[in-house]
C-alpha cells in the first residue's frame, strides 16, 4: 500500500554520473519494471529506493513519507537479490521468518506467516532444509518468500530470475506475476531482459545512460517508442531505421518509395518500422536478401535496403533465398518517425 | 643484556641448577638435591647412549623416560602456564584488533587502502632482534617487562598481519548481498553482523585465533629477552636445554613441536585458503 515518488534523484560516483535527475512516480500496487542494458543505472536507482545507496541529490518518498534519510529496515520495503542471498546457516523456515523474528513477532504468528508464504511459493516441504541443499530455483523461491513474509508496502527485485536457467525462468516469471498480483504490494523489478519486462510489467521504465527515456505500458513502449534508443532496444529484432527525405506536404521519400510522414521538416528525419510489420508485396522498399534464418513460425530475413541493414519477419511458407530481390511494404499505421538530431519520436 | 634487568639472579640460579641436573648422571657429578626427584627414575646413561648411537636403528626405542622427567622438572609447569596465558592473550587481542581491520578491508573503500594492506605486512619486515633492545627498554620504563601482558603485546604485533589477512579473505568470501539482505530485513549494521556474518565467519575466526595462538606459542626470541621469571615454555626450554644432555634436548623439542603440530593440523584448511590454494 504505497505510492513511490522519486524526485530529481541524481547519483554520482566520483566523476561518473550514474543517474541524471530521475523523476518517477509509481502508483500503489503497480508493477514497475526498470529496463535497460547493464550500466544504465537501473540497479543504482533500485538501491537508492531500497536505501542501500544514498542519492547525491533528490528525494525518495514512499507512501507519503520522505525516506531518503532512513535505513533500509525503516522504509517498509523488502528486497529480492539477484544471487538470492539466502542465509546458509539458517533453515528455510528461519530464512523466511528472519525478518519476522527481527520484528519480535510471537512464535505462532511467525509460524503462521512463514507457512503461508512457503505454501504460496510451493516450498512448504523444504522448510527444514538448509540453503546448501536447495537448487537455484528453490533458493529463489525462498528469497521471494522471505520478502513476501514481511508483508512489505513495496517489494524490490534486482534481476531475480537472471541466475535461473531458461525454462525455470519462464515458470518463475509466470508464478511471480500471479503471487505479486495477489499480494497487493507495489513492486519494482529491475531487469535487462525485455521479454521479462514486457510480460511482467504494468509499466516499463526504459533507462539509458542514467536517464529514464520512457515510462509507459509495455504495449505503448513497444508500439510508440519515445526515443530512437527505445526503438532500437526493444523488440527482437528491434526496429529498422532508414533515412528519409522530405518531399513536401507531409510526403517523405524512403529508399525510392514515398510515405506519409510529419507535415514539416526540421532537420534530418529517420523512418522506422518493426520487422514484423512488413509484408512482401508488388510495391515496396526494394530489398536484396542477404540472410535467411528460419525461426519455426517465421522467417527472419536480413536484407539490404538502400545500403542499410533491414530486417523483416515474414511468413515461414514464403520461398525466399539469399540474393532474391523483394519489395517489402510496411504497414502504414505502424510507421514511426524519429528526429535524427534530437533522437525523439515525431508524433 | 642482563644489566638491563637487575633480576638476573634467578636466571643464573636456574641455569646452574639445570647444568647440574643435566650433567648429573652422564658425567657422574654430584646431583643437586632439589632437582633429582623424578630424575632417578630415568636411566640417563642409556638414553644418552641412544641419542649418540651411530648408526641409528630403524626401529627406535620407545621410552617415555625423558618426557616424564620433563613433566616433573621444576618450573616447567609454571612456564607451560605462562605460555598458555600469553598465547591466549595474543589470540584474543589479535582477533579483537585484526578482525575489524579485515572487515574494513573487505567491505569499505577508503583512501590508502592498498598502502594499508602493505603496511600490515611490513610489521613483519623488522627482525625481532632489531626491535628487542628498544622494546626491552620501553617495557622496563612502562613496567611491562617480565609480564605476560607485555609479551602478549609483542606477540599480538606478530600475529596481527595474519589475523587481518585471514579475516579479510574470510569476510570477502561472504557475499555483500547477504549483509544487504539482513539490512532490509530489519537489522542495522551491528545486529546484521551478529545474526548473519558472525555465525558464518566463526569457524574461520577460530582458525585465525588458533593461528595466533601458535605464533605466540612458538615465539622464543621476544619471550627470552622480555621475561625473566615469567618465562614461557619456549624461552624456558631454550634457556635450560642449552646445557642439557642430548636426549633431554630432543625430548624438549618434541614437547614444543606437538601442540604446534596439532594446531596447524586443525587450521590447515584456512591456511591453504589464505595462500590461495583451493582446498575445499
XYZ file of C-alpha atoms in Angstrom:
627
model
C 0.000 0.000 0.000
C 2.303 2.729 -1.086
C 2.938 5.218 -3.814
C 6.609 5.726 -4.581
C 7.790 9.108 -5.698
C 11.286 9.724 -6.932
C 12.035 13.413 -7.202
C 15.090 14.785 -9.010
C 17.294 11.928 -7.900
C 20.879 12.078 -9.132
C 23.821 9.892 -8.231
C 27.489 10.493 -8.813
C 30.317 8.070 -8.133
C 33.282 10.425 -8.129
C 33.345 11.928 -11.612
C 30.961 9.371 -13.005
C 27.334 10.441 -13.201
C 25.341 7.236 -12.750
C 21.911 8.872 -12.588
C 20.753 12.209 -14.008
C 17.771 13.919 -12.466
C 15.382 10.976 -12.241
C 11.691 11.749 -11.744
C 9.276 8.861 -11.484
C 6.010 8.182 -9.720
C 4.951 4.599 -9.187
C 1.317 4.069 -8.304
C 0.071 1.975 -5.418
C 0.165 -1.750 -6.267
C 1.713 -1.046 -9.609
C 4.261 -3.443 -11.079
C 7.022 -1.234 -12.411
C 9.917 -2.693 -14.355
C 13.179 -0.795 -14.754
C 14.589 -1.990 -18.036
C 17.952 -1.207 -19.537
C 21.295 -2.566 -20.615
C 23.907 -3.151 -17.936
C 25.451 0.046 -16.643
C 22.379 2.169 -17.391
C 21.805 2.924 -13.700
C 18.725 0.777 -13.132
C 20.233 -1.178 -10.229
C 21.618 2.008 -8.718
C 18.150 3.550 -8.786
C 16.682 0.462 -7.136
C 19.359 0.508 -4.457
C 18.641 4.174 -3.778
C 14.958 3.380 -3.299
C 15.976 0.485 -1.061
C 18.395 2.574 0.968
C 21.495 0.524 0.206
C 22.827 3.508 -1.710
C 22.313 7.184 -0.967
C 21.362 9.611 -3.696
C 23.721 12.506 -4.305
C 20.699 14.720 -4.890
C 16.950 14.407 -4.790
C 14.281 12.822 -2.648
C 12.608 9.446 -2.344
C 9.094 9.261 -0.952
C 7.337 6.018 -0.086
C 3.707 6.113 0.986
C 3.734 9.853 1.511
C 6.791 9.697 3.736
C 10.206 11.011 2.820
C 12.574 8.086 3.317
C 15.940 9.011 1.910
C 17.438 9.570 5.358
C 16.028 6.274 6.692
C 17.817 2.934 6.976
C 16.537 0.175 4.659
C 14.763 -1.517 7.571
C 12.641 1.563 8.277
C 11.349 2.077 4.740
C 8.660 -0.581 4.637
C 10.371 -2.354 1.775
C 11.804 -5.765 1.204
C 14.188 -6.833 -1.453
C 14.946 -9.904 -3.557
C 18.544 -10.148 -4.708
C 19.990 -11.492 -7.915
C 22.029 -14.182 -6.188
C 19.195 -14.953 -3.740
C 21.156 -14.077 -0.557
C 19.613 -16.986 1.321
C 21.403 -17.277 4.665
C 23.398 -20.505 4.555
C 23.480 -21.061 8.308
C 19.706 -20.990 8.757
C 16.978 -23.371 7.684
C 14.481 -22.324 5.048
C 11.966 -21.729 7.836
C 14.307 -19.424 9.724
C 15.264 -17.690 6.486
C 11.678 -16.848 5.658
C 10.955 -15.952 9.260
C 14.110 -13.904 9.726
C 12.530 -10.502 9.284
C 9.520 -11.501 11.387
C 11.802 -12.601 14.209
C 13.580 -9.265 13.980
C 10.195 -7.598 14.455
C 9.826 -9.730 17.590
C 6.547 -11.232 16.444
C 5.189 -14.047 18.630
C 6.236 -17.556 17.628
C 2.846 -18.725 16.397
C 2.466 -15.634 14.224
C 5.904 -16.233 12.707
C 4.978 -19.849 12.092
C 1.651 -18.887 10.520
C 3.175 -16.347 8.153
C 6.168 -18.496 7.210
C 3.917 -21.432 6.410
C 1.525 -19.307 4.412
C 4.215 -17.716 2.243
C 6.005 -21.047 1.867
C 2.788 -22.530 0.584
C 2.350 -19.608 -1.780
C 5.808 -20.279 -3.231
C 5.352 -24.077 -3.171
C 8.265 -24.745 -0.844
C 6.388 -25.946 2.236
C 8.168 -29.313 2.054
C 11.589 -27.611 2.183
C 11.169 -25.704 5.441
C 13.652 -27.817 7.399
C 16.391 -27.750 4.736
C 19.462 -25.559 4.538
C 20.322 -23.390 1.555
C 23.151 -25.740 0.546
C 20.589 -28.485 -0.045
C 18.457 -26.412 -2.417
C 18.591 -25.886 -6.157
C 18.868 -22.410 -7.655
C 15.151 -22.246 -8.357
C 14.276 -23.318 -4.821
C 16.646 -20.739 -3.378
C 14.972 -18.080 -5.461
C 11.603 -19.190 -4.113
C 12.940 -18.910 -0.581
C 14.232 -15.423 -1.326
C 10.867 -14.315 -2.684
C 9.028 -15.956 0.212
C 11.302 -14.190 2.669
C 10.490 -10.849 1.075
C 6.743 -11.576 0.962
C 6.585 -12.805 4.561
C 7.496 -9.294 5.677
C 4.219 -8.105 4.118
C 6.025 -5.022 2.856
C 4.460 -1.967 1.221
C 6.978 -2.240 -1.553
C 8.875 -5.218 -2.880
C 12.074 -4.549 -4.796
C 13.616 -7.127 -7.098
C 17.045 -6.887 -8.663
C 17.231 -9.268 -11.630
C 15.776 -12.074 -9.513
C 15.486 -14.548 -12.360
C 18.723 -13.969 -14.208
C 20.599 -16.775 -12.444
C 17.997 -19.378 -13.372
C 18.035 -21.496 -16.485
C 15.690 -20.564 -19.329
C 12.800 -22.956 -18.641
C 12.779 -22.293 -14.923
C 12.876 -18.586 -15.612
C 9.733 -18.860 -17.716
C 7.964 -20.807 -14.991
C 9.049 -18.495 -12.178
C 8.114 -15.452 -14.200
C 4.515 -16.529 -14.518
C 4.391 -17.561 -10.890
C 5.914 -14.327 -9.678
C 3.358 -12.322 -11.593
C 0.500 -14.261 -10.010
C 1.874 -14.093 -6.477
C 2.620 -10.384 -6.638
C -0.757 -9.551 -8.116
C -2.365 -11.238 -5.098
C -0.108 -9.646 -2.508
C -1.283 -6.053 -3.144
C 2.232 -4.672 -2.887
C 3.865 -2.123 -5.103
C 6.675 -3.826 -6.985
C 9.780 -2.523 -8.655
C 11.617 -5.025 -10.756
C 14.986 -4.492 -12.390
C 15.898 -6.477 -15.469
C 17.837 -6.295 -18.714
C 15.565 -8.903 -20.283
C 12.901 -7.148 -22.366
C 10.705 -10.226 -22.642
C 10.640 -10.463 -18.857
C 9.861 -6.762 -18.669
C 7.061 -6.996 -21.242
C 5.421 -9.964 -19.623
C 5.558 -8.761 -16.009
C 5.145 -5.028 -16.080
C 2.165 -2.795 -15.655
C 4.566 -0.108 -16.723
C 8.112 -0.201 -18.036
C 10.702 2.485 -17.400
C 13.323 2.176 -20.071
C 16.637 3.501 -18.809
C 19.623 4.594 -20.829
C 22.842 6.210 -19.608
C 21.423 7.222 -16.254
C 18.147 8.606 -17.563
C 14.623 7.294 -17.861
C 13.916 7.655 -21.550
C 10.370 6.346 -21.477
C 7.964 5.208 -18.790
C 4.844 3.672 -20.237
C 2.849 0.464 -20.577
C 4.612 -2.413 -22.340
C 2.461 -2.074 -25.460
C 2.998 1.669 -25.627
C 6.768 1.245 -25.247
C 6.689 -1.345 -27.983
C 4.397 0.441 -30.402
C 5.337 4.047 -29.775
C 8.917 4.319 -28.619
C 9.540 7.828 -27.354
C 13.157 7.822 -28.433
C 15.203 6.201 -31.136
C 17.121 4.368 -28.396
C 13.944 2.662 -27.154
C 13.005 1.697 -30.696
C 16.429 0.167 -31.233
C 16.480 -1.562 -27.845
C 13.017 -3.065 -27.508
C 11.915 -5.842 -29.781
C 13.768 -8.844 -31.057
C 14.931 -7.959 -33.631
C 14.467 -4.227 -32.921
C 13.050 -1.600 -35.273
C 14.550 -0.905 -38.686
C 15.696 2.609 -39.454
C 16.071 4.224 -42.849
C 16.958 7.817 -43.711
C 14.042 9.808 -45.139
C 13.944 12.841 -47.424
C 11.220 15.443 -47.264
C 9.289 15.779 -50.495
C 6.516 18.160 -49.497
C 3.052 18.269 -47.992
C 3.866 15.557 -45.426
C 5.282 13.203 -48.024
C 8.654 11.568 -47.426
C 10.844 9.592 -49.703
C 12.405 6.446 -48.249
C 14.583 4.242 -50.482
C 12.808 5.459 -53.547
C 9.310 4.959 -52.097
C 7.020 7.690 -50.834
C 5.215 7.525 -47.481
C 3.084 9.865 -45.387
C 5.121 11.397 -42.571
C 5.466 14.519 -40.435
C 3.946 17.582 -42.041
C 7.075 19.682 -41.771
C 10.778 19.015 -41.879
C 13.047 20.473 -39.198
C 16.340 18.826 -39.906
C 17.039 15.190 -40.823
C 14.436 12.550 -40.072
C 14.511 8.765 -39.932
C 11.826 6.340 -40.973
C 11.299 3.357 -38.623
C 9.322 0.156 -38.879
C 9.197 -3.067 -36.857
C 10.350 -6.190 -38.719
C 7.013 -7.906 -38.156
C 5.041 -5.008 -39.622
C 6.394 -5.699 -43.058
C 4.903 -7.858 -45.793
C 6.164 -8.653 -49.275
C 4.041 -7.049 -51.973
C 4.262 -5.699 -55.503
C 5.088 -2.191 -54.374
C 7.519 -1.569 -51.525
C 11.043 -0.971 -50.308
C 13.469 -2.685 -52.693
C 15.344 -5.239 -50.600
C 18.140 -7.579 -51.534
C 18.140 -10.682 -49.321
C 21.421 -11.235 -47.502
C 20.493 -13.871 -44.930
C 17.501 -16.109 -44.223
C 17.001 -17.512 -40.712
C 14.033 -19.863 -40.251
C 12.641 -19.413 -36.716
C 9.886 -22.009 -36.918
C 6.760 -19.897 -37.089
C 8.504 -17.177 -39.043
C 11.425 -16.407 -41.260
C 13.859 -13.764 -40.156
C 15.106 -12.214 -43.368
C 18.028 -9.816 -43.275
C 18.154 -7.609 -46.324
C 19.971 -4.684 -47.787
C 17.704 -1.682 -48.390
C 19.335 1.400 -49.850
C 22.693 0.317 -48.391
C 21.316 -0.100 -44.855
C 20.644 -3.305 -42.939
C 16.950 -4.046 -42.815
C 15.264 -6.995 -41.150
C 11.851 -8.443 -41.794
C 9.925 -11.210 -40.058
C 7.998 -12.982 -42.802
C 5.678 -15.965 -43.068
C 7.669 -19.184 -42.973
C 5.955 -20.677 -46.024
C 7.381 -17.907 -48.171
C 10.012 -19.078 -50.610
C 12.964 -16.729 -50.105
C 16.605 -17.351 -50.716
C 19.781 -15.355 -50.473
C 20.216 -12.966 -53.392
C 16.470 -12.557 -54.097
C 15.075 -9.097 -54.695
C 11.954 -8.377 -52.653
C 9.567 -5.457 -52.479
C 8.730 -5.041 -48.778
C 5.696 -2.963 -47.921
C 5.492 -1.503 -44.413
C 2.086 -1.458 -42.700
C 1.183 2.222 -42.969
C -0.190 2.758 -39.428
C 2.919 1.177 -37.862
C 5.444 3.517 -39.455
C 7.239 5.743 -36.914
C 9.419 8.790 -37.498
C 12.394 9.965 -35.458
C 14.189 13.280 -35.487
C 17.817 12.361 -36.145
C 19.116 15.399 -34.260
C 17.103 15.133 -31.038
C 16.585 11.348 -31.297
C 12.979 11.918 -30.242
C 9.918 10.436 -31.874
C 7.908 12.756 -34.082
C 4.229 12.421 -33.338
C 71.525 -7.798 28.298
C 71.475 -8.881 31.915
C 72.495 -5.424 33.158
C 69.200 -4.163 31.864
C 67.259 -6.363 34.134
C 68.727 -6.446 37.563
C 66.679 -9.581 38.019
C 69.212 -11.892 36.512
C 69.855 -13.532 39.822
C 67.093 -16.043 39.472
C 68.065 -16.777 35.900
C 71.577 -17.646 36.928
C 70.339 -19.868 39.686
C 68.073 -21.844 37.468
C 70.704 -22.186 34.807
C 73.184 -23.565 37.255
C 70.522 -25.868 38.589
C 69.894 -27.361 35.216
C 73.530 -27.532 34.382
C 73.982 -29.748 37.348
C 70.835 -31.664 36.699
C 71.708 -32.223 33.086
C 75.202 -33.366 33.668
C 74.038 -35.320 36.659
C 74.196 -38.906 35.586
C 76.289 -38.859 32.471
C 79.295 -37.157 33.935
C 78.987 -38.519 37.458
C 78.668 -35.150 39.096
C 77.068 -34.917 42.449
C 73.372 -34.389 41.867
C 71.606 -31.297 43.116
C 69.258 -32.257 45.933
C 66.285 -30.159 44.843
C 66.096 -31.421 41.294
C 66.627 -35.111 41.467
C 63.211 -36.466 42.291
C 61.838 -37.957 39.100
C 65.289 -37.778 37.764
C 66.198 -41.011 39.460
C 63.582 -42.969 37.581
C 65.276 -42.340 34.248
C 68.328 -44.163 33.164
C 70.075 -41.238 31.594
C 73.100 -43.123 30.581
C 71.003 -45.412 28.421
C 69.024 -42.548 26.917
C 72.109 -40.591 26.192
C 73.755 -43.584 24.581
C 70.741 -43.996 22.306
C 70.890 -40.352 21.331
C 74.527 -40.605 20.348
C 74.443 -44.077 18.834
C 75.535 -44.496 15.243
C 74.251 -45.970 13.023
C 70.735 -45.498 14.394
C 68.475 -48.493 14.455
C 65.461 -48.360 12.138
C 63.104 -49.266 14.936
C 63.576 -46.550 17.516
C 63.418 -47.417 21.140
C 60.328 -46.094 22.770
C 60.894 -44.604 26.164
C 58.829 -42.001 27.910
C 61.556 -41.531 30.481
C 62.854 -38.216 29.193
C 59.339 -36.877 28.817
C 58.395 -37.965 32.294
C 61.470 -36.241 33.543
C 60.330 -33.075 31.860
C 56.904 -33.224 33.344
C 58.448 -33.333 36.768
C 61.060 -30.722 36.073
C 60.939 -27.722 38.370
C 59.413 -24.630 36.726
C 58.121 -26.404 33.685
C 54.502 -26.221 34.752
C 54.782 -22.512 35.500
C 56.392 -21.997 32.118
C 53.645 -24.001 30.454
C 51.042 -21.932 32.257
C 52.789 -18.718 31.167
C 52.889 -19.925 27.600
C 49.186 -20.651 27.612
C 48.345 -17.316 29.230
C 50.454 -15.322 26.793
C 49.183 -17.286 23.814
C 45.577 -16.875 24.943
C 46.004 -13.135 25.379
C 47.667 -12.925 21.962
C 44.799 -14.857 20.473
C 42.149 -12.559 21.929
C 43.965 -9.325 21.172
C 44.962 -10.191 17.630
C 41.388 -11.148 16.751
C 39.915 -8.154 18.554
C 42.178 -5.853 16.550
C 42.660 -7.878 13.384
C 39.097 -8.924 12.566
C 37.641 -5.380 12.403
C 40.575 -4.392 10.191
C 39.881 -7.392 7.974
C 36.203 -6.429 7.801
C 37.042 -2.847 6.879
C 39.469 -4.001 4.188
C 36.919 -6.292 2.620
C 33.842 -4.045 2.861
C 34.882 -0.420 2.599
C 36.774 1.618 0.084
C 38.962 4.175 1.734
C 41.926 6.215 0.535
C 45.226 4.449 1.104
C 43.639 1.012 1.260
C 46.355 -0.779 -0.683
C 49.045 1.075 1.232
C 47.381 -0.007 4.455
C 47.419 -3.604 3.299
C 51.106 -3.315 2.554
C 51.838 -1.686 5.900
C 50.169 -4.547 7.711
C 52.679 -6.907 6.175
C 55.510 -4.525 6.928
C 55.088 -5.142 10.646
C 56.740 -8.446 9.897
C 59.567 -6.846 7.991
C 61.536 -5.804 11.058
C 63.522 -8.614 12.609
C 62.786 -9.004 16.285
C 66.434 -8.875 17.350
C 66.462 -5.354 15.946
C 63.449 -4.392 17.994
C 64.385 -6.308 21.110
C 66.611 -3.746 22.752
C 64.347 -0.703 22.321
C 61.387 -2.860 23.285
C 63.099 -4.088 26.423
C 63.994 -0.536 27.427
C 60.478 0.664 26.724
C 58.947 -2.200 28.637
C 61.126 -1.630 31.666
C 60.187 2.031 31.685
C 56.491 1.286 31.453
C 56.679 -1.627 33.868
C 55.600 -4.127 31.222
C 58.791 -6.145 31.369
C 58.536 -9.670 32.634
C 54.733 -9.649 32.427
C 52.555 -11.956 30.391
C 50.651 -8.938 29.053
C 53.778 -7.210 27.800
C 54.917 -10.296 25.967
C 51.416 -10.842 24.608
C 51.543 -7.327 23.158
C 54.673 -8.197 21.208
C 53.202 -11.492 20.061
C 49.995 -9.717 19.043
C 52.031 -7.449 16.815
C 53.497 -10.533 15.189
C 50.127 -12.241 14.815
C 48.058 -9.282 13.602
C 49.141 -9.353 9.940
C 47.919 -12.913 9.690
C 44.742 -12.188 11.624
C 43.953 -9.271 9.316
C 44.715 -11.119 6.107
C 42.908 -14.297 7.087
C 39.797 -12.468 8.270
C 39.958 -10.217 5.196
C 39.706 -13.237 2.933
C 37.000 -14.746 5.140
C 34.864 -11.610 5.040
C 35.423 -11.282 1.315
C 34.072 -14.804 0.957
C 30.730 -13.693 2.370
C 28.679 -12.009 -0.355
C 27.765 -8.424 0.463
C 24.206 -9.266 -0.619
C 23.821 -11.419 2.468
C 24.510 -8.399 4.625
C 22.344 -6.143 2.497
C 19.530 -8.649 2.735
C 19.781 -8.553 6.512
C 19.653 -4.766 6.487
C 16.408 -4.839 4.535
C 15.013 -7.422 6.946
C 15.140 -5.197 9.978
C 18.754 -5.156 11.124
C 21.285 -2.391 11.483
C 24.952 -2.968 10.733
C 25.679 -4.337 14.184
C 22.770 -6.759 14.500
C 23.296 -7.821 10.892
C 26.857 -8.685 11.792
C 25.760 -10.646 14.853
C 22.937 -12.516 13.168
C 24.477 -13.415 9.845
C 28.125 -12.525 9.362
C 29.408 -13.770 12.693
C 27.856 -17.251 12.537
C 29.231 -17.678 9.031
C 32.683 -16.491 9.841
C 33.084 -18.121 13.234
C 34.951 -21.243 12.079
C 37.382 -19.061 10.190
C 37.811 -16.716 13.137
C 38.560 -19.722 15.320
C 41.179 -20.886 12.879
C 42.734 -17.462 12.748
C 42.721 -17.333 16.542
C 44.427 -20.696 16.754
C 46.982 -19.482 14.286
C 47.721 -16.506 16.523
C 47.992 -18.952 19.401
C 50.599 -20.977 17.518
C 52.593 -17.899 16.601
C 52.763 -16.890 20.232
C 53.441 -20.423 21.375
C 56.374 -20.838 19.019
C 57.877 -17.428 19.528
C 61.095 -17.618 21.502
C 63.207 -14.551 20.933
C 60.975 -11.887 22.411
C 59.987 -14.272 25.155
C 63.616 -14.901 26.081
C 64.522 -11.230 26.070
C 61.470 -9.750 27.704
C 60.826 -12.176 30.543
C 62.927 -13.412 33.419
C 60.715 -15.010 35.988
C 57.588 -15.414 33.931
C 59.270 -17.364 31.187
C 57.150 -19.010 28.567
C 57.793 -22.626 27.766
C 59.896 -21.937 24.689
C 62.108 -19.441 26.452
C 62.373 -21.681 29.462
C 63.382 -24.665 27.399
C 65.777 -22.688 25.269
C 67.487 -21.440 28.350
C 67.636 -24.756 30.131
C 68.172 -27.170 27.283
C 71.244 -25.244 26.340
C 73.125 -27.113 28.968
C 71.232 -30.405 28.999
C 72.264 -33.747 27.598
C 71.183 -34.518 24.060
C 68.285 -36.834 24.819
C 66.705 -34.170 27.005
C 67.098 -31.612 24.212
C 65.255 -33.974 21.925
C 62.521 -34.539 24.452
C 62.185 -30.776 24.964
C 61.980 -30.190 21.235
C 59.305 -32.816 20.966
C 57.243 -31.187 23.692
C 57.383 -27.907 21.778
C 56.516 -29.396 18.438
C 53.445 -31.347 19.458
C 50.989 -28.540 20.272
C 52.052 -26.516 17.250
C 51.562 -29.558 15.051
C 48.101 -30.153 16.431
C 47.130 -26.517 15.912
C 48.494 -26.314 12.391
C 46.664 -29.505 11.541
C 43.456 -28.008 12.900
C 43.687 -24.842 10.810
C 45.351 -26.216 7.670
C 42.265 -25.598 5.532
C 42.267 -21.891 6.297
C 45.999 -21.548 5.825
C 45.658 -23.004 2.370
C 42.748 -20.728 1.665
C 44.812 -17.775 2.762
C 47.582 -18.700 0.398
C 45.190 -19.007 -2.451
C 45.311 -22.773 -2.784
C 41.818 -24.119 -3.083
C 41.409 -26.971 -0.668
C 37.686 -27.220 -0.160
